[in-house]
Short mmCIF file of C-alpha atoms and ligand atoms in Angstrom, two decimals:
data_model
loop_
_atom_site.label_atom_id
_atom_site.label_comp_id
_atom_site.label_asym_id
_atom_site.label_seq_id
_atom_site.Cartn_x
_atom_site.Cartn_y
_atom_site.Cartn_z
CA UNK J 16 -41.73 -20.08 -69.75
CA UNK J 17 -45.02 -20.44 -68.09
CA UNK J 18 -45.77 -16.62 -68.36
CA UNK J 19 -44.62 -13.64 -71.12
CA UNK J 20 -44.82 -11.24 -68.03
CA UNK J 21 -44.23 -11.18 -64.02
CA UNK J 22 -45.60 -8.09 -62.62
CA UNK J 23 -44.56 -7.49 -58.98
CA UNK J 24 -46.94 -5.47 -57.10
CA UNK J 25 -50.76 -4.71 -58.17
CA UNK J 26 -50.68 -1.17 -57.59
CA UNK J 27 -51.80 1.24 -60.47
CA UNK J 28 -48.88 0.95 -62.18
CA UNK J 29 -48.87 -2.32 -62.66
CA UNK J 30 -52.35 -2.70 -62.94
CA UNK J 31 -51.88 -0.51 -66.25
CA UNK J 32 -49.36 -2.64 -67.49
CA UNK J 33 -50.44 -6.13 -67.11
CA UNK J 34 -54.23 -4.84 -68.35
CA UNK J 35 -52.73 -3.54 -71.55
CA UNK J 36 -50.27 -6.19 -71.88
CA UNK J 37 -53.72 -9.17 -71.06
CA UNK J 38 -55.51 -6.84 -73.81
CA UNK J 39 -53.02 -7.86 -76.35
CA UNK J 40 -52.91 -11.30 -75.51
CA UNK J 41 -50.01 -11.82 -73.22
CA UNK J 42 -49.82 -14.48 -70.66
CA UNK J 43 -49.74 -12.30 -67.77
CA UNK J 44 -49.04 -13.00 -63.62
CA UNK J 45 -49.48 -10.19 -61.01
CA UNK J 46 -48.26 -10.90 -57.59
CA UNK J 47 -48.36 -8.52 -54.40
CA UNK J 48 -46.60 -8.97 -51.21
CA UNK J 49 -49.65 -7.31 -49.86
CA UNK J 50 -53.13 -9.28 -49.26
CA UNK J 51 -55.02 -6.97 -50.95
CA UNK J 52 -54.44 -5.48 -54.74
CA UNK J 53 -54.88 -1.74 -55.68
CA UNK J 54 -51.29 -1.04 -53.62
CA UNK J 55 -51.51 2.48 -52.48
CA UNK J 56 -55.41 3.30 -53.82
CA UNK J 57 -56.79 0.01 -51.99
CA UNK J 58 -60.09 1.00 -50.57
CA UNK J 59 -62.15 -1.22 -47.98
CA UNK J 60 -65.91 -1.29 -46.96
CA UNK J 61 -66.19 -0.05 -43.24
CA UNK J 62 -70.31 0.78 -42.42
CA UNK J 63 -70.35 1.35 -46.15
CA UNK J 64 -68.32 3.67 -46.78
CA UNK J 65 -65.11 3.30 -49.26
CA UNK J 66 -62.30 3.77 -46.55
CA UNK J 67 -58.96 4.61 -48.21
CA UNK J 68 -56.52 2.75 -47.04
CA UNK J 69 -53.79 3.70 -47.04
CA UNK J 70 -54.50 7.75 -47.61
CA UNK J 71 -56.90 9.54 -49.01
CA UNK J 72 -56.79 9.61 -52.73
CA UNK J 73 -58.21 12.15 -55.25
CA UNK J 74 -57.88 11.09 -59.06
CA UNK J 75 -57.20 14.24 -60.77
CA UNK J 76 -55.62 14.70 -64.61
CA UNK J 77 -55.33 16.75 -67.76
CA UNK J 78 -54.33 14.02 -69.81
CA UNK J 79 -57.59 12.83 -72.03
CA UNK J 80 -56.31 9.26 -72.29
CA UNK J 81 -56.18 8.38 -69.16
CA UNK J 82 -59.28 10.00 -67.67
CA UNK J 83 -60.61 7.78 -70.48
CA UNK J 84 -59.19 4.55 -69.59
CA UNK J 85 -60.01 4.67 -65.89
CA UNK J 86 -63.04 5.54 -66.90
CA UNK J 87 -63.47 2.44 -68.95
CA UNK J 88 -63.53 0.75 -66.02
CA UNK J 89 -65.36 2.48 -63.48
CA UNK J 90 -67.58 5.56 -63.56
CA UNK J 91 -65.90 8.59 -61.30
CA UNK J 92 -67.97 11.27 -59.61
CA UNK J 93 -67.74 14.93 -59.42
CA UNK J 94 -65.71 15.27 -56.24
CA UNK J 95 -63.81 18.31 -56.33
CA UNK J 96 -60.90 18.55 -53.66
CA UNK J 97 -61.17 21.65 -51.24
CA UNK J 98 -59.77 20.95 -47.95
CA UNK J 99 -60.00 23.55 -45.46
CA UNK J 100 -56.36 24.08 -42.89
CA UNK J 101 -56.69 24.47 -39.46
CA UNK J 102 -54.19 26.05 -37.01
CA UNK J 103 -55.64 26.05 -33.16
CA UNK J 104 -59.02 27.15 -33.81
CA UNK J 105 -58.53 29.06 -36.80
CA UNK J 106 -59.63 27.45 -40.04
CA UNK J 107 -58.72 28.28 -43.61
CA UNK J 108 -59.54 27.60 -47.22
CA UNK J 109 -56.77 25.57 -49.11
CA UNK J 110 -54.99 25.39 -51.57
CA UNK J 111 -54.29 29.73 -51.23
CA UNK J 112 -56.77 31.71 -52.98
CA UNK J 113 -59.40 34.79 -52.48
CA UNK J 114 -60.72 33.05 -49.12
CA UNK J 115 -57.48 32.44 -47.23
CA UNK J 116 -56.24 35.54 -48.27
CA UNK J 117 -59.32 37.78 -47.07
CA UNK J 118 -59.66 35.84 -44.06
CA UNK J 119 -55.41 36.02 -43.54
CA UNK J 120 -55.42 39.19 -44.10
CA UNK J 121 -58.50 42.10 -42.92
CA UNK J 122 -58.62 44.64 -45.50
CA UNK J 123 -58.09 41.93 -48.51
CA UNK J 124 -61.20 42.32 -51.04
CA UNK J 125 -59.99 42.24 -54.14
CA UNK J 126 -57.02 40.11 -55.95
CA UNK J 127 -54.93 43.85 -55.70
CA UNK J 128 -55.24 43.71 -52.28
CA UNK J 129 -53.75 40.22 -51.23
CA UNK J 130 -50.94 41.08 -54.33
CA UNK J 131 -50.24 44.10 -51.77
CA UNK J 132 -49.60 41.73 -48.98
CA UNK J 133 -48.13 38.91 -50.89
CA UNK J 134 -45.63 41.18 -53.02
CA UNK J 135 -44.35 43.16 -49.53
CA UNK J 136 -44.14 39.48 -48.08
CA UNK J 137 -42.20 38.46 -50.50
CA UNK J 138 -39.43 41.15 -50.90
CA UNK J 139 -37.32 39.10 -48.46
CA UNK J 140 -36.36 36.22 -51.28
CA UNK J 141 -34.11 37.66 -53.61
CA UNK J 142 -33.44 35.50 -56.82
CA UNK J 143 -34.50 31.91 -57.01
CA UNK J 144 -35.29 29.73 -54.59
CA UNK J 145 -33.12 27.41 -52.91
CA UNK J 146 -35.52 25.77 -50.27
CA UNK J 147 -38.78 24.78 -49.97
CA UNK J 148 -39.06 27.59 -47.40
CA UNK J 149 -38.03 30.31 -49.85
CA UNK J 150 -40.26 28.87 -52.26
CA UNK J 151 -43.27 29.36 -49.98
CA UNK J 152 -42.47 32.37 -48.89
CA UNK J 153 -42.05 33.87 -52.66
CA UNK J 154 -45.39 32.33 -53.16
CA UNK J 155 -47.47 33.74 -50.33
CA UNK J 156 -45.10 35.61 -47.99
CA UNK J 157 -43.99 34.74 -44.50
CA UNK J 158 -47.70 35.25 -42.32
CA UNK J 159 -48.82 32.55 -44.72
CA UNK J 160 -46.13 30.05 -44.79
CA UNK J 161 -45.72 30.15 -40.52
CA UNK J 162 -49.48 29.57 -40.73
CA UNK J 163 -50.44 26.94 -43.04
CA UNK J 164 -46.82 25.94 -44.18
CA UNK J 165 -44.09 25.84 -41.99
CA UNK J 166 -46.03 23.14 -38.97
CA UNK J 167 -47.49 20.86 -41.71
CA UNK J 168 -44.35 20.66 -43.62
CA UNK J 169 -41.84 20.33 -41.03
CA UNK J 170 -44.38 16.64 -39.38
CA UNK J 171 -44.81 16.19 -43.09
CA UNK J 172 -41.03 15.46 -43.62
CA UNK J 173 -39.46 15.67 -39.91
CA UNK J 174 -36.94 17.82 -41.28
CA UNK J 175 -36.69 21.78 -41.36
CA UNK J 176 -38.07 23.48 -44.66
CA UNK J 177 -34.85 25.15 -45.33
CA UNK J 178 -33.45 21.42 -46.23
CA UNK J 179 -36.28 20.40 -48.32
CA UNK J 180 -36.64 20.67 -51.89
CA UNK J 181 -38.26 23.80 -53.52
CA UNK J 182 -40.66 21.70 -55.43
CA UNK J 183 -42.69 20.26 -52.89
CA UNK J 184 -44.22 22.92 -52.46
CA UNK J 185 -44.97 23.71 -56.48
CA UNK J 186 -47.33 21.12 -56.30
CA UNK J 187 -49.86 23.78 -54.57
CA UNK J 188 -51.68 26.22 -56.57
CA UNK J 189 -51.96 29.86 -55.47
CA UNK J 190 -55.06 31.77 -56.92
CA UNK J 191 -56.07 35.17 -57.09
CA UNK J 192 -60.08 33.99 -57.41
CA UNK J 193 -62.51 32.75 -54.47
CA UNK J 194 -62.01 29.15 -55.87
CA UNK J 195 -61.33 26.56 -53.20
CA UNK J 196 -60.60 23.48 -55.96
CA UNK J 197 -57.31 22.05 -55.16
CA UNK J 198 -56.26 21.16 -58.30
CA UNK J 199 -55.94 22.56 -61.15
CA UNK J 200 -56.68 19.65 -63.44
CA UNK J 201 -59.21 19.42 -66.25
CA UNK J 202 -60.21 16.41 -65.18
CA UNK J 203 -60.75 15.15 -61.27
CA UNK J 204 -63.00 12.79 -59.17
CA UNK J 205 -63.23 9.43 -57.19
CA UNK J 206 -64.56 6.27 -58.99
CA UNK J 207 -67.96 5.33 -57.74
CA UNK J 208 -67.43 1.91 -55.60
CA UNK J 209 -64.39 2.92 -54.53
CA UNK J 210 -60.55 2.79 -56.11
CA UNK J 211 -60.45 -1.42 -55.31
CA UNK J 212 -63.25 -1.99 -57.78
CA UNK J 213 -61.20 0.30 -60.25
CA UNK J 214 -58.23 -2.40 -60.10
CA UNK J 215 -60.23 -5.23 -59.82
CA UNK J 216 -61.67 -4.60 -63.31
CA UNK J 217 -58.69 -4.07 -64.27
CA UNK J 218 -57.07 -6.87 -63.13
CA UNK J 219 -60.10 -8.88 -64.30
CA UNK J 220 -59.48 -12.27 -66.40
CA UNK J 221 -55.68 -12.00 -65.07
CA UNK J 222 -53.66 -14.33 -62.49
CA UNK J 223 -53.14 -12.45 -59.32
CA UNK J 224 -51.12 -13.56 -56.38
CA UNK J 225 -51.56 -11.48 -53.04
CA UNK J 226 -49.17 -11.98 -49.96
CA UNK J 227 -46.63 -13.27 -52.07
CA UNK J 228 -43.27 -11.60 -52.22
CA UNK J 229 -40.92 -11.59 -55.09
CA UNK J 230 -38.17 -11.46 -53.08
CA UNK J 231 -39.22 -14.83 -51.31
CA UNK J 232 -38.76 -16.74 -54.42
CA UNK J 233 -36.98 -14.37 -56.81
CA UNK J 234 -35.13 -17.10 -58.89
CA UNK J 235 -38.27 -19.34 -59.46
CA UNK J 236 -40.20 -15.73 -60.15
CA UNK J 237 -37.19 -14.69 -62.57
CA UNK J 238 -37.90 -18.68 -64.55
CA UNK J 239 -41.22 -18.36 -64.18
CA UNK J 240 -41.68 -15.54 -66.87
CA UNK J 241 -40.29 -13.99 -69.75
CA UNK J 242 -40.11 -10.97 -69.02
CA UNK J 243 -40.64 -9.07 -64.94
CA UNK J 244 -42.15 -5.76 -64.60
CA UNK J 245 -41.29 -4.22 -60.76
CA UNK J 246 -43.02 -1.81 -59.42
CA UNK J 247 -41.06 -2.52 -55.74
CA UNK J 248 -38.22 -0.23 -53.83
CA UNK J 249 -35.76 0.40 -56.08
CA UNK J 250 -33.16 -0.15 -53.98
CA UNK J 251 -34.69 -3.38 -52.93
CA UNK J 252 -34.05 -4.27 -56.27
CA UNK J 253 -29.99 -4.37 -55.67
CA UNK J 254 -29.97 -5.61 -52.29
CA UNK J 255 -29.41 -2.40 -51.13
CA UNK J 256 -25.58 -2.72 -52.36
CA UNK J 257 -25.63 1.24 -52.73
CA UNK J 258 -26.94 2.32 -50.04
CA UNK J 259 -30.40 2.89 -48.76
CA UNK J 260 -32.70 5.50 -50.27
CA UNK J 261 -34.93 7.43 -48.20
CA UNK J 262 -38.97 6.97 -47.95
CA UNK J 263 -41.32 8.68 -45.83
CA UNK J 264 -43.74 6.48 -43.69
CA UNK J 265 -47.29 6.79 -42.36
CA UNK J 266 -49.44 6.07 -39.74
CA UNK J 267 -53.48 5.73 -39.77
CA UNK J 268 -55.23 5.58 -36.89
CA UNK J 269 -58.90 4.68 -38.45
CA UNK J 270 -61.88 5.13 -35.83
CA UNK J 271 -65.92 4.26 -36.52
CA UNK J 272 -67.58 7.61 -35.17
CA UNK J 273 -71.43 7.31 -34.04
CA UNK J 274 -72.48 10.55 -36.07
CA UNK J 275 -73.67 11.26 -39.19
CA UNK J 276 -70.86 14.22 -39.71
CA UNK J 277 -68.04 14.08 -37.91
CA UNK J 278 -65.85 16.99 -39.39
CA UNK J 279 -67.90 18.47 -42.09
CA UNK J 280 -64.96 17.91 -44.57
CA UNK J 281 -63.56 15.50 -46.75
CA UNK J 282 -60.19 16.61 -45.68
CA UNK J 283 -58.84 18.99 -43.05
CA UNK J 284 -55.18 19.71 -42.46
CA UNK J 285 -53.65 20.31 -39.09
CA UNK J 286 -50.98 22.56 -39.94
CA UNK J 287 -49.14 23.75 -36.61
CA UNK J 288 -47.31 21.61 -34.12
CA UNK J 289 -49.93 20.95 -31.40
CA UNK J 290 -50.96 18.22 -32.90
CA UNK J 291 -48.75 15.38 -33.96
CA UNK J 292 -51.04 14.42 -37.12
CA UNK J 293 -51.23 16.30 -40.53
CA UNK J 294 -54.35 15.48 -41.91
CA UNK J 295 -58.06 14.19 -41.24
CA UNK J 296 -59.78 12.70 -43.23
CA UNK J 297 -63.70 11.58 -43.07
CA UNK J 298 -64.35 9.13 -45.98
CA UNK J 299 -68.10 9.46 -46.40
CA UNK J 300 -67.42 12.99 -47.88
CA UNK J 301 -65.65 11.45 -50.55
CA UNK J 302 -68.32 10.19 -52.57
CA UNK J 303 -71.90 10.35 -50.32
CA UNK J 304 -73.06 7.11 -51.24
CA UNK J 305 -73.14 5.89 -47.78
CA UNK J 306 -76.41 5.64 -46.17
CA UNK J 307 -74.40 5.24 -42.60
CA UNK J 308 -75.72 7.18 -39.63
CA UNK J 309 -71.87 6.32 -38.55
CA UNK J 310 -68.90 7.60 -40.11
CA UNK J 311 -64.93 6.81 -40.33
CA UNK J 312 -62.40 9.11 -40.01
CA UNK J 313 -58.87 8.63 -40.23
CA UNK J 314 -55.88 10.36 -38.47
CA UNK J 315 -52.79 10.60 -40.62
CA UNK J 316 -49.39 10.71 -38.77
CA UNK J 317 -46.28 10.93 -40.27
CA UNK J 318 -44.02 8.33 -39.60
CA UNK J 319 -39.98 7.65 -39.95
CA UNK J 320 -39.40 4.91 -42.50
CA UNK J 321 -37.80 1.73 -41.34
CA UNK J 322 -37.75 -1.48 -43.29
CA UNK J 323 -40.64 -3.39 -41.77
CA UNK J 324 -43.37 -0.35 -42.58
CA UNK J 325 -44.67 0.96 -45.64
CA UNK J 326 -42.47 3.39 -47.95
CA UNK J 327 -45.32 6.33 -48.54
CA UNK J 328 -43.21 8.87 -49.92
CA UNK J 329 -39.41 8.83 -51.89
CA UNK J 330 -37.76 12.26 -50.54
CA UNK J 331 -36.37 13.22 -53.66
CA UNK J 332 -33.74 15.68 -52.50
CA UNK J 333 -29.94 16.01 -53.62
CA UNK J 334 -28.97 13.05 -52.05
CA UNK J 335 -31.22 10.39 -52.86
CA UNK J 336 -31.36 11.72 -56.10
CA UNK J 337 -28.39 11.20 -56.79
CA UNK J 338 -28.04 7.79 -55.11
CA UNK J 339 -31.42 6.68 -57.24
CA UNK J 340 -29.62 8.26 -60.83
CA UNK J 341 -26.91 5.15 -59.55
CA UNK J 342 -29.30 2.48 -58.83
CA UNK J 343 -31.10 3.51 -62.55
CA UNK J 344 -27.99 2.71 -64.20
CA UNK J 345 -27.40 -0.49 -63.05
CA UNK J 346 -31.46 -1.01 -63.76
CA UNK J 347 -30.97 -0.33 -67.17
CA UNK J 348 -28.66 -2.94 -67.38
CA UNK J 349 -31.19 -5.50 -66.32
CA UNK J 350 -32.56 -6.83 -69.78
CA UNK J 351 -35.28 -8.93 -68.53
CA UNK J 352 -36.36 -6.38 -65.87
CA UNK J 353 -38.81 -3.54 -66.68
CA UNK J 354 -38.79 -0.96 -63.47
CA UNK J 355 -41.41 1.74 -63.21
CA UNK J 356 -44.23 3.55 -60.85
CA UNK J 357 -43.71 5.30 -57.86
CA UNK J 358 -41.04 3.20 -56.04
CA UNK J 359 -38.98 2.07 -58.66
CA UNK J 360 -38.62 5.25 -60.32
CA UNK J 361 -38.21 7.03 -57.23
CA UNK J 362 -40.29 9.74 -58.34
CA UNK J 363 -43.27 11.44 -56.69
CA UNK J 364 -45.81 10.38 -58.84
CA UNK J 365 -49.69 11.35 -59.39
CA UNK J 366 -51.83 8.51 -60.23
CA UNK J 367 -52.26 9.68 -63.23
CA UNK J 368 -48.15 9.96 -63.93
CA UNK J 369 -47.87 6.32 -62.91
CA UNK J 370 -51.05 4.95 -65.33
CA UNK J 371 -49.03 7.81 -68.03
CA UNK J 372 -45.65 6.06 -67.66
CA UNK J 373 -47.26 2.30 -67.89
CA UNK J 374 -49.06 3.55 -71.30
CA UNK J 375 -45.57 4.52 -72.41
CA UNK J 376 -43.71 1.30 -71.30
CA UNK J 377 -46.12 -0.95 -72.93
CA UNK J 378 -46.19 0.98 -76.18
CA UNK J 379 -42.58 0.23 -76.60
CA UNK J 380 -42.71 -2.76 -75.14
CA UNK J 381 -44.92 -3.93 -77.88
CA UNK J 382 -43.78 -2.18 -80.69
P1 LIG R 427 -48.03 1.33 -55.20
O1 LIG R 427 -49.47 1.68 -55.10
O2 LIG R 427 -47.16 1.56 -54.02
O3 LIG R 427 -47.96 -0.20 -55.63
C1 LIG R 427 -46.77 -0.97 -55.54
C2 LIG R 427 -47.19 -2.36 -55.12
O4 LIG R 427 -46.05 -3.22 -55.20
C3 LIG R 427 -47.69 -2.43 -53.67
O5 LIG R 427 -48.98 -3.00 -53.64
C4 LIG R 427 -46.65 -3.30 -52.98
O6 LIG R 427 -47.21 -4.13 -51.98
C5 LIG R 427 -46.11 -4.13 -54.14
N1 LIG R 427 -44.77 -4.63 -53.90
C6 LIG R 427 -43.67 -3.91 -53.57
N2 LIG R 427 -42.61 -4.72 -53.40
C7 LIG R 427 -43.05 -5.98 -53.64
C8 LIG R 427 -42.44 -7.26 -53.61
N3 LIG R 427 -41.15 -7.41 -53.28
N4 LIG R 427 -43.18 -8.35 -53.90
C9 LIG R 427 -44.50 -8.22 -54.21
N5 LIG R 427 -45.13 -7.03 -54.24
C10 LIG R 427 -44.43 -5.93 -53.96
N6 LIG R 427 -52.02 10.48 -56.14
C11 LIG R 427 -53.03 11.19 -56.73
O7 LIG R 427 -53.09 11.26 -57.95
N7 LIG R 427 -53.99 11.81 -55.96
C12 LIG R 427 -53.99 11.75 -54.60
O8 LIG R 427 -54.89 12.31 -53.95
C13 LIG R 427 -52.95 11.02 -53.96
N8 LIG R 427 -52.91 10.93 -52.62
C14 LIG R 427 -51.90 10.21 -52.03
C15 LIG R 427 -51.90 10.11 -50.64
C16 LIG R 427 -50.92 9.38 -50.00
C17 LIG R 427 -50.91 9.29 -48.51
C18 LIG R 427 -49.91 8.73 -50.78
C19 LIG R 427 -48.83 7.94 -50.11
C20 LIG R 427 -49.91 8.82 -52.16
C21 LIG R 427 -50.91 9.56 -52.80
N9 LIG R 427 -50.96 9.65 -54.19
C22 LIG R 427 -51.97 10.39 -54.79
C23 LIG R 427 -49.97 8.96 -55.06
C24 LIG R 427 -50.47 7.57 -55.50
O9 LIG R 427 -50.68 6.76 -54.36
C25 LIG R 427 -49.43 6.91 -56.39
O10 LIG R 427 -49.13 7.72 -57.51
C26 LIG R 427 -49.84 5.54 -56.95
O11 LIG R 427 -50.66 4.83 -56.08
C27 LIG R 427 -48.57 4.76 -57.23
O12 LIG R 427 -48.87 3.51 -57.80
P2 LIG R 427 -47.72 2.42 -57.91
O13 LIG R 427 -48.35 1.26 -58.60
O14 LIG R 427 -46.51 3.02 -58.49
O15 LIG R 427 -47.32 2.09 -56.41
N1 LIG R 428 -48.59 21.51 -47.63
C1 LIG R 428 -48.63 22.45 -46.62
N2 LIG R 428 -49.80 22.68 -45.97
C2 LIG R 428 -50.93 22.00 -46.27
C3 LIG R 428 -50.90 21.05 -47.31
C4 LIG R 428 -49.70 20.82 -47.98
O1 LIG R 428 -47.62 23.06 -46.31
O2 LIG R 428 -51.97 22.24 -45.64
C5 LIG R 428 -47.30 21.28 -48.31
C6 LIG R 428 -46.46 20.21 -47.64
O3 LIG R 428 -45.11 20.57 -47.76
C7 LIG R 428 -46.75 18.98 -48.48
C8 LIG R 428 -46.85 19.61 -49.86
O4 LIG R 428 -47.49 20.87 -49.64
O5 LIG R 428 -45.73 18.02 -48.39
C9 LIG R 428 -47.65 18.80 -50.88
O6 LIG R 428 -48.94 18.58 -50.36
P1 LIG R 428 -49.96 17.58 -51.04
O7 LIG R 428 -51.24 17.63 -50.29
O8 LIG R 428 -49.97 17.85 -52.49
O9 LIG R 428 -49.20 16.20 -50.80
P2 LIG R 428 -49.64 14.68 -50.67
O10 LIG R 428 -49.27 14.33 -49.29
O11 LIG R 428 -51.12 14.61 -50.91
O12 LIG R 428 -48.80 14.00 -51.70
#
């Protein structure tokens, strides 16, 4: 064997992996189907400025370890997420706090007084919630979710909140403080250079491969190494001989804007329906390096997945759950194959989940 490790697909996860893996003195190949490494976080230079990708990426943790190692490689700013939502005209601070309550609701000073509003709001879930819809509305009552909810959510996914899972939504902090900060994470910001020269240092001293696809050449891949770490579809994986899972796709439409400020926001939602995008985002605002009297903005437009675009998103409802519990059972019975990050766990995972899980995998990998 010419290698003690394949890793398909330079994304963070297996970024992690192969890093630690080099670090301890294994032979180590990375391919990527895609030209570029970084997967997902892959940002490019447009007038300067570190345009994201494929979506707009915030690197936010609370575990100590792995603020530490990305850190290692890169030094991160002090971003702090605050988008602000906008339905028609009306703009609002996200994720719910003080702010979008007081300007929701007139007479709402004081954390008592949006509790008021929120606990009447709420009376109409009884027990626990079975949707993502009752979830919201337990959360922040009904004015709320029809507001900054309901539109985004439904583009979001293309199907109706009352069929989506109730954790979706969890992912969203509600606060009774004037504190726009999205997350609530000890630890957040965006690596200075952009997220490419984050992988590239990690990748650095190993054999990478781009726009070369496992699947192309999966039995000289397979004798090529030891050991092959895939960080692909899942379902790929099998041929499909399941059944399909279900992804989410997206769209960017990416524009050069002659102004210094286009939007006055990193990111701004579009929650209702007359618009067909979710989110836009302006990547100077991300880290204000840029010197650029231009700026880039992208639109982001949910798309239905079909096999020649990107997966974005697994939709882990019932279903596909299920269907992905199936596919991890025969995985486990592949001896020479290590599976893991977002795809091939079918989990939606946090960059700093997917660097987590590598940690983990290599640990027992090498002990
Ligand atoms: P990926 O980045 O998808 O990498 C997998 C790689 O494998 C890809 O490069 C792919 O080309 C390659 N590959 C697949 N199949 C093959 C094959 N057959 N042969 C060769 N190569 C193959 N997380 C946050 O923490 N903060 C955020 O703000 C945030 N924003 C996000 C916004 C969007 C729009 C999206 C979609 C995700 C966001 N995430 C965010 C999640 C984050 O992108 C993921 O957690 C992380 O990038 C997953 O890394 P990965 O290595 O598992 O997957
Ligand atoms: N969401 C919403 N309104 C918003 C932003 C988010 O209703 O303005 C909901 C939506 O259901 C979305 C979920 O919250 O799918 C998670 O949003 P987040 O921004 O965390 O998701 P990302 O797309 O960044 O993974």
């Amino acid at each position: 064997m010419k290698y003690d490790y394949l890793v398909v697909g330079a994304g963070l996860f297996g970024s992690t992996v192969a890093n630690r893996l080099h670090k301890e003195g294994k032979k180590v190949l990375v391919i990527d189907k895609r030209p570029n490494i970084a997967g997902n976080v892959y940002t490019e230079d447009i007038e300067g400025i570190h345009v994201h990708k494929y979506g707009a990426h915030i690197f936010h943790t609370d575990y100590k370890d792995v603020w530490d190692y990305v850190n290692s490689f890169v030094e991160f700013n002090r971003y702090t997420n605050s988008p602000v939502a906008r339905i028609g005209n009306e703009i609002y601070n996200m994720p719910f706090n003080m702010n979008t309550f007081s300007k929701i609701w007139d007479d709402v000073i004081t954390p008592e007084d949006a509790l008021r509003h929120i606990n009447e709001e709420k009376k109409e879930i009884t027990g626990e919630a079975k949707n993502l819809e009752e979830q919201a509305i337990s959360l922040v009552g009904r004015t709320i979710y029809e507001k900054l909810i309901k539109g985004y959510t439904e583009k979001q996914w293309n199907r109706s909140c009352t069929d989506l899972p109730a954790f979706i939504i969890k992912r969203l902090p509600v606060r009774l403080i004037y504190d726009n900060n999205y997350f609530n994470d000890k630890y957040q910001g965006i690596p200075i250079g952009g997220y490419t020269k984050l992988v590239e240092n990690m990748l650095d001293g190993i054999e990478v491969r781009l726009n070369t696809n496992y699947f192309d050449n999966k039995d000289e891949f397979n004798n090529m190494a030891d050991k092959i770490v895939y960080t692909g579809m899942l379902d790929e994986y099998f041929d499909f001989k399941l059944g399909r899972l279900e992804y989410r796709s997206l769209r960017f439409d990416t524009k050069i804007i002659d102004k210094e400020n286009y939007q006055g926001n990193a990111v701004i939602n579009y929650t209702g329906h007359e618009v067909d995008y979710t989110r836009v985002i302006e990547h100077k605002h991300f880290d204000n390096t840029s010197v650029s009297d231009k700026t880039v903005v992208t639109y982001e437009y949910p798309d239905d997945w079909t096999p020649e675009k990107e997966a974005y998103y697994v939709i882990n409802d019932d279903n596909n759950n299920k269907l992905a519990e199936d596919y991890r059972e025969l995985a486990d019975k592949e001896e020479k194959v290590i599976f893991g990050g977002r795809l091939a766990d079918y989990k939606y995972y946090d960059m700093d989940d997917v660097i987590k899980k590598a940690f983990e995998i290599v640990e027992k990998e090498l002990s």
